[in-house]
Amino acid sequence: MTKQTPETIDWSTLGFNYIDTGMSFRAKFRNGKWEPGKLSKDNTVRMSEASPVLHYGQACFEGLKAYRTKEGDIQLFRPDQNAKRMKKSAEQLLMEAYPEDQFIAAIHQVVKANADWVPPYGTGASLYIRPFLYGEGDIIGVQPAKKYTFSVFVTPVGPYFKDGLLPQAFLVSEYDRAAPRGTGAVKVGGNYASSYLAGKEAKDQGFADAIFLDPATHTKIEEIGSSNFFGITKDKVFVTPASPSILPSITKYSLLWIAEKRLGLKTVEKEVYLDEIDQFVEAGAMGTAAVITPISSITYQGKTHLFSAEKETGPITQSLYEELVGIQFGDIEAPEGWIQIIQ
Ligand code: PLP
Ligand code: COI
């Protein structure tokens, strides 16, 4: 296959796939401190075969995007929130967190170096940014590494779910993604490996993805393997699950704010029982990759609940989407501190 370049790529048909853009950021933690990071053209990594990341999953990551505005600027959406969350993830796995200010500086540096790969305004595509941190070195016992690499690569992406903003059907999984007092609330590799089987079973049956229930009682909606869940009641309340074992989604907290302050909706984070989903007229998945993906139906143990906004995106989901995406692409004024322009 010929290598894609910013000149040959068809931005409007991009899915969520990796393309090597040629420039990544790498920093190494050695001898008890972070060495200065630098850009690298090498998209491969090399490490000891005994590295804790390879055996025990000592790894965490983040996901955020850079957006091209109508004026041609490139902007980031709330990177400080990703920096904070990655610190929490690192701490939970006893890893050396990469300092938050350096995290943000690294994002700016790598996006700037790959500026040609930020999709043009109006194509709907954006530049996905993947910071990650892993433990390496010669360790065989179950214990944390003494050496770490923090790295960032970028890749241009379109929609995560193949039908984009069309409502999609989801399947409630019989598996758990994370344990009640486990690592569900941090963005660590193991959570994702353990969601593969559920995701495959859902996709094999024609569903967009799996929805996980709470691992203690299996009665409440937790989240999707790649995104948080929301529902809209007929009284226009934006409801999203509260749970200690889901990822605190930056998109969710942004939409809670948008729903309340810009759309005048009531919002609530609370336990969402699966047998009460008929209170919702609209539902969706929300996350950096998923953006807002409307949910047409939820199937569990052979029974399907259809939302009334089944064939086309419901009006509130549509308004939330327009407001969020408008802010991200610079068409709508952002709340203070949400946007950083790449200089
Ligand atoms: N839940 C999971 C499991 C995720 O992987 C993601 C993606 O990062 C989200 C939720 C959404 O989080 P965010 O909005 O911060 O991207
Ligand atoms: C993101 O939305 O950034 C994610 O990390 C989801 C994903 C697992 C692709």
PDB file of C-alpha atoms in Angstrom, residues 122-343:
ATOM      1  CA  GLY A 122     -15.169  21.440   7.134  1.00  0.00           C
ATOM      2  CA  THR A 123     -14.110  17.834   6.535  1.00  0.00           C
ATOM      3  CA  GLY A 124     -15.384  16.711   9.954  1.00  0.00           C
ATOM      4  CA  ALA A 125     -12.017  15.059  10.618  1.00  0.00           C
ATOM      5  CA  SER A 126      -9.561  16.023  13.352  1.00  0.00           C
ATOM      6  CA  LEU A 127      -6.113  15.061  14.584  1.00  0.00           C
ATOM      7  CA  TYR A 128      -6.310  12.428  17.318  1.00  0.00           C
ATOM      8  CA  ILE A 129      -3.538  12.732  19.901  1.00  0.00           C
ATOM      9  CA  ARG A 130      -2.472   9.669  21.856  1.00  0.00           C
ATOM     10  CA  PRO A 131      -0.168  10.273  24.854  1.00  0.00           C
ATOM     11  CA  PHE A 132       0.932   7.073  26.599  1.00  0.00           C
ATOM     12  CA  LEU A 133       3.173   5.997  29.435  1.00  0.00           C
ATOM     13  CA  TYR A 134       4.631   2.569  30.163  1.00  0.00           C
ATOM     14  CA  GLY A 135       6.928   0.803  32.602  1.00  0.00           C
ATOM     15  CA  GLU A 136      10.000  -0.895  31.208  1.00  0.00           C
ATOM     16  CA  GLY A 137      13.260  -2.526  32.269  1.00  0.00           C
ATOM     17  CA  ASP A 138      14.551  -5.824  33.573  1.00  0.00           C
ATOM     18  CA  ILE A 139      11.923  -6.791  36.125  1.00  0.00           C
ATOM     19  CA  ILE A 140      10.322 -10.192  36.517  1.00  0.00           C
ATOM     20  CA  GLY A 141       8.600  -9.992  39.909  1.00  0.00           C
ATOM     21  CA  VAL A 142       5.169  -8.388  40.136  1.00  0.00           C
ATOM     22  CA  GLN A 143       6.382  -4.918  40.963  1.00  0.00           C
ATOM     23  CA  PRO A 144       6.503  -1.494  39.326  1.00  0.00           C
ATOM     24  CA  ALA A 145       9.206  -0.506  36.862  1.00  0.00           C
ATOM     25  CA  LYS A 146      12.028   1.877  37.655  1.00  0.00           C
ATOM     26  CA  LYS A 147      12.229   3.103  34.057  1.00  0.00           C
ATOM     27  CA  TYR A 148       9.378   4.720  32.108  1.00  0.00           C
ATOM     28  CA  THR A 149       8.746   6.158  28.682  1.00  0.00           C
ATOM     29  CA  PHE A 150       6.195   8.894  28.057  1.00  0.00           C
ATOM     30  CA  SER A 151       5.307   9.243  24.427  1.00  0.00           C
ATOM     31  CA  VAL A 152       2.822  11.037  22.176  1.00  0.00           C
ATOM     32  CA  PHE A 153       1.827  10.260  18.621  1.00  0.00           C
ATOM     33  CA  VAL A 154      -0.894  11.763  16.478  1.00  0.00           C
ATOM     34  CA  THR A 155      -3.024  10.424  13.663  1.00  0.00           C
ATOM     35  CA  PRO A 156      -5.803  12.037  11.611  1.00  0.00           C
ATOM     36  CA  VAL A 157      -9.218  10.493  12.264  1.00  0.00           C
ATOM     37  CA  GLY A 158     -12.848  10.603  11.241  1.00  0.00           C
ATOM     38  CA  PRO A 159     -15.735   8.966  13.122  1.00  0.00           C
ATOM     39  CA  TYR A 160     -14.990   6.204  15.653  1.00  0.00           C
ATOM     40  CA  PHE A 161     -18.233   4.383  14.932  1.00  0.00           C
ATOM     41  CA  LYS A 162     -18.611   3.722  11.264  1.00  0.00           C
ATOM     42  CA  ASP A 163     -22.042   5.306  10.881  1.00  0.00           C
ATOM     43  CA  GLY A 164     -20.992   8.572  12.524  1.00  0.00           C
ATOM     44  CA  LEU A 165     -23.958  10.606  13.687  1.00  0.00           C
ATOM     45  CA  LEU A 166     -26.558   8.033  12.619  1.00  0.00           C
ATOM     46  CA  PRO A 167     -28.204   6.293  15.595  1.00  0.00           C
ATOM     47  CA  GLN A 168     -26.604   2.922  16.272  1.00  0.00           C
ATOM     48  CA  ALA A 169     -27.623  -0.235  18.118  1.00  0.00           C
ATOM     49  CA  PHE A 170     -25.656  -1.381  21.199  1.00  0.00           C
ATOM     50  CA  LEU A 171     -25.571  -4.703  23.033  1.00  0.00           C
ATOM     51  CA  VAL A 172     -25.340  -5.017  26.809  1.00  0.00           C
ATOM     52  CA  SER A 173     -22.442  -7.342  27.560  1.00  0.00           C
ATOM     53  CA  GLU A 174     -22.463 -10.352  29.862  1.00  0.00           C
ATOM     54  CA  TYR A 175     -18.843  -9.530  30.751  1.00  0.00           C
ATOM     55  CA  ASP A 176     -17.457  -6.932  33.129  1.00  0.00           C
ATOM     56  CA  ARG A 177     -14.972  -4.348  31.991  1.00  0.00           C
ATOM     57  CA  ALA A 178     -13.572  -3.440  35.413  1.00  0.00           C
ATOM     58  CA  ALA A 179     -13.967  -4.576  39.013  1.00  0.00           C
ATOM     59  CA  PRO A 180     -16.025  -2.562  41.556  1.00  0.00           C
ATOM     60  CA  ARG A 181     -12.908  -1.362  43.369  1.00  0.00           C
ATOM     61  CA  GLY A 182     -10.525  -1.864  40.470  1.00  0.00           C
ATOM     62  CA  THR A 183      -9.113   0.368  37.769  1.00  0.00           C
ATOM     63  CA  GLY A 184     -12.311   1.335  35.928  1.00  0.00           C
ATOM     64  CA  ALA A 185     -11.935   5.036  36.705  1.00  0.00           C
ATOM     65  CA  VAL A 186      -8.460   5.364  35.255  1.00  0.00           C
ATOM     66  CA  LYS A 187      -7.321   5.026  31.663  1.00  0.00           C
ATOM     67  CA  VAL A 188      -5.087   1.978  31.865  1.00  0.00           C
ATOM     68  CA  GLY A 189      -4.396  -0.573  29.158  1.00  0.00           C
ATOM     69  CA  GLY A 190      -5.836  -3.546  31.039  1.00  0.00           C
ATOM     70  CA  ASN A 191      -9.347  -2.079  31.023  1.00  0.00           C
ATOM     71  CA  TYR A 192      -9.310  -2.119  27.258  1.00  0.00           C
ATOM     72  CA  ALA A 193      -7.828  -5.579  26.723  1.00  0.00           C
ATOM     73  CA  SER A 194     -10.540  -6.897  29.021  1.00  0.00           C
ATOM     74  CA  SER A 195     -13.235  -5.227  26.914  1.00  0.00           C
ATOM     75  CA  TYR A 196     -12.117  -6.800  23.608  1.00  0.00           C
ATOM     76  CA  LEU A 197     -14.170  -9.968  23.907  1.00  0.00           C
ATOM     77  CA  ALA A 198     -17.344  -8.075  24.791  1.00  0.00           C
ATOM     78  CA  GLY A 199     -16.739  -5.690  21.886  1.00  0.00           C
ATOM     79  CA  LYS A 200     -16.139  -8.550  19.456  1.00  0.00           C
ATOM     80  CA  GLU A 201     -19.283 -10.396  20.493  1.00  0.00           C
ATOM     81  CA  ALA A 202     -21.331  -7.230  20.037  1.00  0.00           C
ATOM     82  CA  LYS A 203     -19.824  -6.419  16.635  1.00  0.00           C
ATOM     83  CA  ASP A 204     -20.120 -10.023  15.414  1.00  0.00           C
ATOM     84  CA  GLN A 205     -23.859  -9.729  16.025  1.00  0.00           C
ATOM     85  CA  GLY A 206     -24.088  -6.462  14.091  1.00  0.00           C
ATOM     86  CA  PHE A 207     -24.074  -4.054  17.041  1.00  0.00           C
ATOM     87  CA  ALA A 208     -21.886  -0.943  17.100  1.00  0.00           C
ATOM     88  CA  ASP A 209     -20.311  -1.903  20.444  1.00  0.00           C
ATOM     89  CA  ALA A 210     -20.906  -3.324  23.924  1.00  0.00           C
ATOM     90  CA  ILE A 211     -22.390  -1.545  26.929  1.00  0.00           C
ATOM     91  CA  PHE A 212     -21.122  -2.676  30.323  1.00  0.00           C
ATOM     92  CA  LEU A 213     -23.212  -3.029  33.461  1.00  0.00           C
ATOM     93  CA  ASP A 214     -21.970  -2.269  36.946  1.00  0.00           C
ATOM     94  CA  PRO A 215     -19.744  -5.156  38.011  1.00  0.00           C
ATOM     95  CA  ALA A 216     -21.241  -5.521  41.500  1.00  0.00           C
ATOM     96  CA  THR A 217     -24.960  -5.986  40.749  1.00  0.00           C
ATOM     97  CA  HIS A 218     -25.261  -6.081  36.944  1.00  0.00           C
ATOM     98  CA  THR A 219     -28.367  -3.916  37.121  1.00  0.00           C
ATOM     99  CA  LYS A 220     -27.000  -0.473  36.221  1.00  0.00           C
ATOM    100  CA  ILE A 221     -25.559   0.944  33.018  1.00  0.00           C
ATOM    101  CA  GLU A 222     -21.880   1.793  33.410  1.00  0.00           C
ATOM    102  CA  GLU A 223     -20.440   2.861  30.097  1.00  0.00           C
ATOM    103  CA  ILE A 224     -19.415   1.738  26.646  1.00  0.00           C
ATOM    104  CA  GLY A 225     -15.931   0.310  25.984  1.00  0.00           C
ATOM    105  CA  SER A 226     -14.828   3.596  24.432  1.00  0.00           C
ATOM    106  CA  SER A 227     -17.198   6.202  25.853  1.00  0.00           C
ATOM    107  CA  ASN A 228     -19.623   7.259  28.593  1.00  0.00           C
ATOM    108  CA  PHE A 229     -23.421   6.952  28.320  1.00  0.00           C
ATOM    109  CA  PHE A 230     -26.150   9.592  28.492  1.00  0.00           C
ATOM    110  CA  GLY A 231     -29.915   9.538  28.246  1.00  0.00           C
ATOM    111  CA  ILE A 232     -32.433  12.357  27.797  1.00  0.00           C
ATOM    112  CA  THR A 233     -35.770  12.015  29.565  1.00  0.00           C
ATOM    113  CA  LYS A 234     -39.036  13.196  28.067  1.00  0.00           C
ATOM    114  CA  ASP A 235     -38.840  16.116  30.526  1.00  0.00           C
ATOM    115  CA  LYS A 236     -35.506  17.082  28.953  1.00  0.00           C
ATOM    116  CA  VAL A 237     -33.219  16.023  31.762  1.00  0.00           C
ATOM    117  CA  PHE A 238     -29.699  15.006  30.726  1.00  0.00           C
ATOM    118  CA  VAL A 239     -28.874  11.900  32.795  1.00  0.00           C
ATOM    119  CA  THR A 240     -25.506  10.169  32.929  1.00  0.00           C
ATOM    120  CA  PRO A 241     -24.344   7.298  35.164  1.00  0.00           C
ATOM    121  CA  ALA A 242     -22.508   7.983  38.401  1.00  0.00           C
ATOM    122  CA  SER A 243     -20.179   5.091  39.198  1.00  0.00           C
ATOM    123  CA  PRO A 244     -16.748   4.668  40.768  1.00  0.00           C
ATOM    124  CA  SER A 245     -15.750   2.185  38.058  1.00  0.00           C
ATOM    125  CA  ILE A 246     -16.287   4.261  34.892  1.00  0.00           C
ATOM    126  CA  LEU A 247     -13.838   6.595  33.214  1.00  0.00           C
ATOM    127  CA  PRO A 248     -14.454  10.258  34.188  1.00  0.00           C
ATOM    128  CA  SER A 249     -14.996  11.442  30.642  1.00  0.00           C
ATOM    129  CA  ILE A 250     -13.870  14.959  29.761  1.00  0.00           C
ATOM    130  CA  THR A 251     -16.533  15.046  27.049  1.00  0.00           C
ATOM    131  CA  LYS A 252     -19.149  14.112  29.658  1.00  0.00           C
ATOM    132  CA  TYR A 253     -18.174  16.919  32.021  1.00  0.00           C
ATOM    133  CA  SER A 254     -18.119  19.310  29.068  1.00  0.00           C
ATOM    134  CA  LEU A 255     -21.599  18.192  27.970  1.00  0.00           C
ATOM    135  CA  LEU A 256     -22.978  18.444  31.495  1.00  0.00           C
ATOM    136  CA  TRP A 257     -21.879  22.085  31.434  1.00  0.00           C
ATOM    137  CA  ILE A 258     -23.153  22.694  27.887  1.00  0.00           C
ATOM    138  CA  ALA A 259     -26.516  21.034  28.604  1.00  0.00           C
ATOM    139  CA  GLU A 260     -27.085  23.186  31.653  1.00  0.00           C
ATOM    140  CA  LYS A 261     -25.526  26.506  30.729  1.00  0.00           C
ATOM    141  CA  ARG A 262     -26.072  26.664  26.997  1.00  0.00           C
ATOM    142  CA  LEU A 263     -29.178  24.530  26.414  1.00  0.00           C
ATOM    143  CA  GLY A 264     -30.944  25.222  29.720  1.00  0.00           C
ATOM    144  CA  LEU A 265     -31.475  21.532  30.510  1.00  0.00           C
ATOM    145  CA  LYS A 266     -31.505  19.970  33.936  1.00  0.00           C
ATOM    146  CA  THR A 267     -28.617  17.557  34.375  1.00  0.00           C
ATOM    147  CA  VAL A 268     -27.981  14.740  36.786  1.00  0.00           C
ATOM    148  CA  GLU A 269     -25.267  12.158  37.411  1.00  0.00           C
ATOM    149  CA  LYS A 270     -26.864   9.189  39.129  1.00  0.00           C
ATOM    150  CA  GLU A 271     -27.230   5.444  39.022  1.00  0.00           C
ATOM    151  CA  VAL A 272     -28.983   4.442  35.801  1.00  0.00           C
ATOM    152  CA  TYR A 273     -30.852   1.149  36.162  1.00  0.00           C
ATOM    153  CA  LEU A 274     -31.136  -0.875  32.992  1.00  0.00           C
ATOM    154  CA  ASP A 275     -34.779  -1.688  33.717  1.00  0.00           C
ATOM    155  CA  GLU A 276     -35.540   2.037  33.798  1.00  0.00           C
ATOM    156  CA  ILE A 277     -34.203   2.956  30.377  1.00  0.00           C
ATOM    157  CA  ASP A 278     -37.689   3.523  29.054  1.00  0.00           C
ATOM    158  CA  GLN A 279     -37.540   6.882  30.878  1.00  0.00           C
ATOM    159  CA  PHE A 280     -35.230   8.037  28.052  1.00  0.00           C
ATOM    160  CA  VAL A 281     -36.430   9.284  24.684  1.00  0.00           C
ATOM    161  CA  GLU A 282     -32.878   9.830  23.431  1.00  0.00           C
ATOM    162  CA  ALA A 283     -29.586   8.240  24.390  1.00  0.00           C
ATOM    163  CA  GLY A 284     -26.012   8.466  23.261  1.00  0.00           C
ATOM    164  CA  ALA A 285     -22.359   7.588  23.709  1.00  0.00           C
ATOM    165  CA  MET A 286     -19.926  10.436  24.395  1.00  0.00           C
ATOM    166  CA  GLY A 287     -16.161  10.626  24.337  1.00  0.00           C
ATOM    167  CA  THR A 288     -13.224  12.115  22.474  1.00  0.00           C
ATOM    168  CA  ALA A 289     -13.206   9.423  19.809  1.00  0.00           C
ATOM    169  CA  ALA A 290     -16.969   8.768  19.850  1.00  0.00           C
ATOM    170  CA  VAL A 291     -17.788  12.533  20.008  1.00  0.00           C
ATOM    171  CA  ILE A 292     -21.546  12.097  20.407  1.00  0.00           C
ATOM    172  CA  THR A 293     -22.899   8.921  18.866  1.00  0.00           C
ATOM    173  CA  PRO A 294     -26.675   8.531  19.148  1.00  0.00           C
ATOM    174  CA  ILE A 295     -27.948   5.181  20.417  1.00  0.00           C
ATOM    175  CA  SER A 296     -30.950   3.785  18.566  1.00  0.00           C
ATOM    176  CA  SER A 297     -31.490   0.718  20.748  1.00  0.00           C
ATOM    177  CA  ILE A 298     -30.085  -1.300  23.606  1.00  0.00           C
ATOM    178  CA  THR A 299     -30.365  -5.092  23.601  1.00  0.00           C
ATOM    179  CA  TYR A 300     -29.915  -7.261  26.680  1.00  0.00           C
ATOM    180  CA  GLN A 301     -30.499 -10.997  26.965  1.00  0.00           C
ATOM    181  CA  GLY A 302     -32.585 -11.063  23.798  1.00  0.00           C
ATOM    182  CA  LYS A 303     -34.807  -8.081  24.678  1.00  0.00           C
ATOM    183  CA  THR A 304     -34.422  -4.829  22.756  1.00  0.00           C
ATOM    184  CA  HIS A 305     -35.359  -1.366  23.940  1.00  0.00           C
ATOM    185  CA  LEU A 306     -35.855   1.081  21.076  1.00  0.00           C
ATOM    186  CA  PHE A 307     -35.460   4.774  21.798  1.00  0.00           C
ATOM    187  CA  SER A 308     -37.998   7.052  20.170  1.00  0.00           C
ATOM    188  CA  ALA A 309     -35.169   8.839  18.367  1.00  0.00           C
ATOM    189  CA  GLU A 310     -34.386   5.542  16.668  1.00  0.00           C
ATOM    190  CA  LYS A 311     -34.045   6.377  12.983  1.00  0.00           C
ATOM    191  CA  GLU A 312     -32.579   9.844  13.199  1.00  0.00           C
ATOM    192  CA  THR A 313     -30.664  11.815  15.782  1.00  0.00           C
ATOM    193  CA  GLY A 314     -32.978  13.234  18.444  1.00  0.00           C
ATOM    194  CA  PRO A 315     -33.299  17.030  18.723  1.00  0.00           C
ATOM    195  CA  ILE A 316     -31.474  17.373  22.044  1.00  0.00           C
ATOM    196  CA  THR A 317     -28.666  15.041  21.023  1.00  0.00           C
ATOM    197  CA  GLN A 318     -28.347  17.104  17.838  1.00  0.00           C
ATOM    198  CA  SER A 319     -28.170  20.396  19.794  1.00  0.00           C
ATOM    199  CA  LEU A 320     -25.596  18.974  22.196  1.00  0.00           C
ATOM    200  CA  TYR A 321     -23.544  17.762  19.245  1.00  0.00           C
ATOM    201  CA  GLU A 322     -23.679  21.102  17.430  1.00  0.00           C
ATOM    202  CA  GLU A 323     -22.685  23.038  20.529  1.00  0.00           C
ATOM    203  CA  LEU A 324     -19.810  20.688  21.462  1.00  0.00           C
ATOM    204  CA  VAL A 325     -18.409  20.366  17.959  1.00  0.00           C
ATOM    205  CA  GLY A 326     -18.950  24.111  17.366  1.00  0.00           C
ATOM    206  CA  ILE A 327     -16.776  24.881  20.380  1.00  0.00           C
ATOM    207  CA  GLN A 328     -14.135  22.327  19.386  1.00  0.00           C
ATOM    208  CA  PHE A 329     -13.795  23.684  15.832  1.00  0.00           C
ATOM    209  CA  GLY A 330     -13.893  27.300  16.980  1.00  0.00           C
ATOM    210  CA  ASP A 331     -17.292  28.248  15.510  1.00  0.00           C
ATOM    211  CA  ILE A 332     -18.930  28.791  18.889  1.00  0.00           C
ATOM    212  CA  GLU A 333     -17.438  30.699  21.786  1.00  0.00           C
ATOM    213  CA  ALA A 334     -15.828  28.371  24.318  1.00  0.00           C
ATOM    214  CA  PRO A 335     -16.040  28.720  28.071  1.00  0.00           C
ATOM    215  CA  GLU A 336     -12.919  30.274  29.547  1.00  0.00           C
ATOM    216  CA  GLY A 337      -9.910  27.940  29.539  1.00  0.00           C
ATOM    217  CA  TRP A 338     -11.359  25.201  27.322  1.00  0.00           C
ATOM    218  CA  ILE A 339      -9.366  26.016  24.180  1.00  0.00           C
ATOM    219  CA  GLN A 340      -5.613  26.315  23.602  1.00  0.00           C
ATOM    220  CA  ILE A 341      -4.322  27.548  20.255  1.00  0.00           C
ATOM    221  CA  ILE A 342      -1.159  25.984  18.847  1.00  0.00           C
ATOM    222  CA  GLN A 343       1.330  28.823  18.296  1.00  0.00           C
TER     223      GLN A 343
END
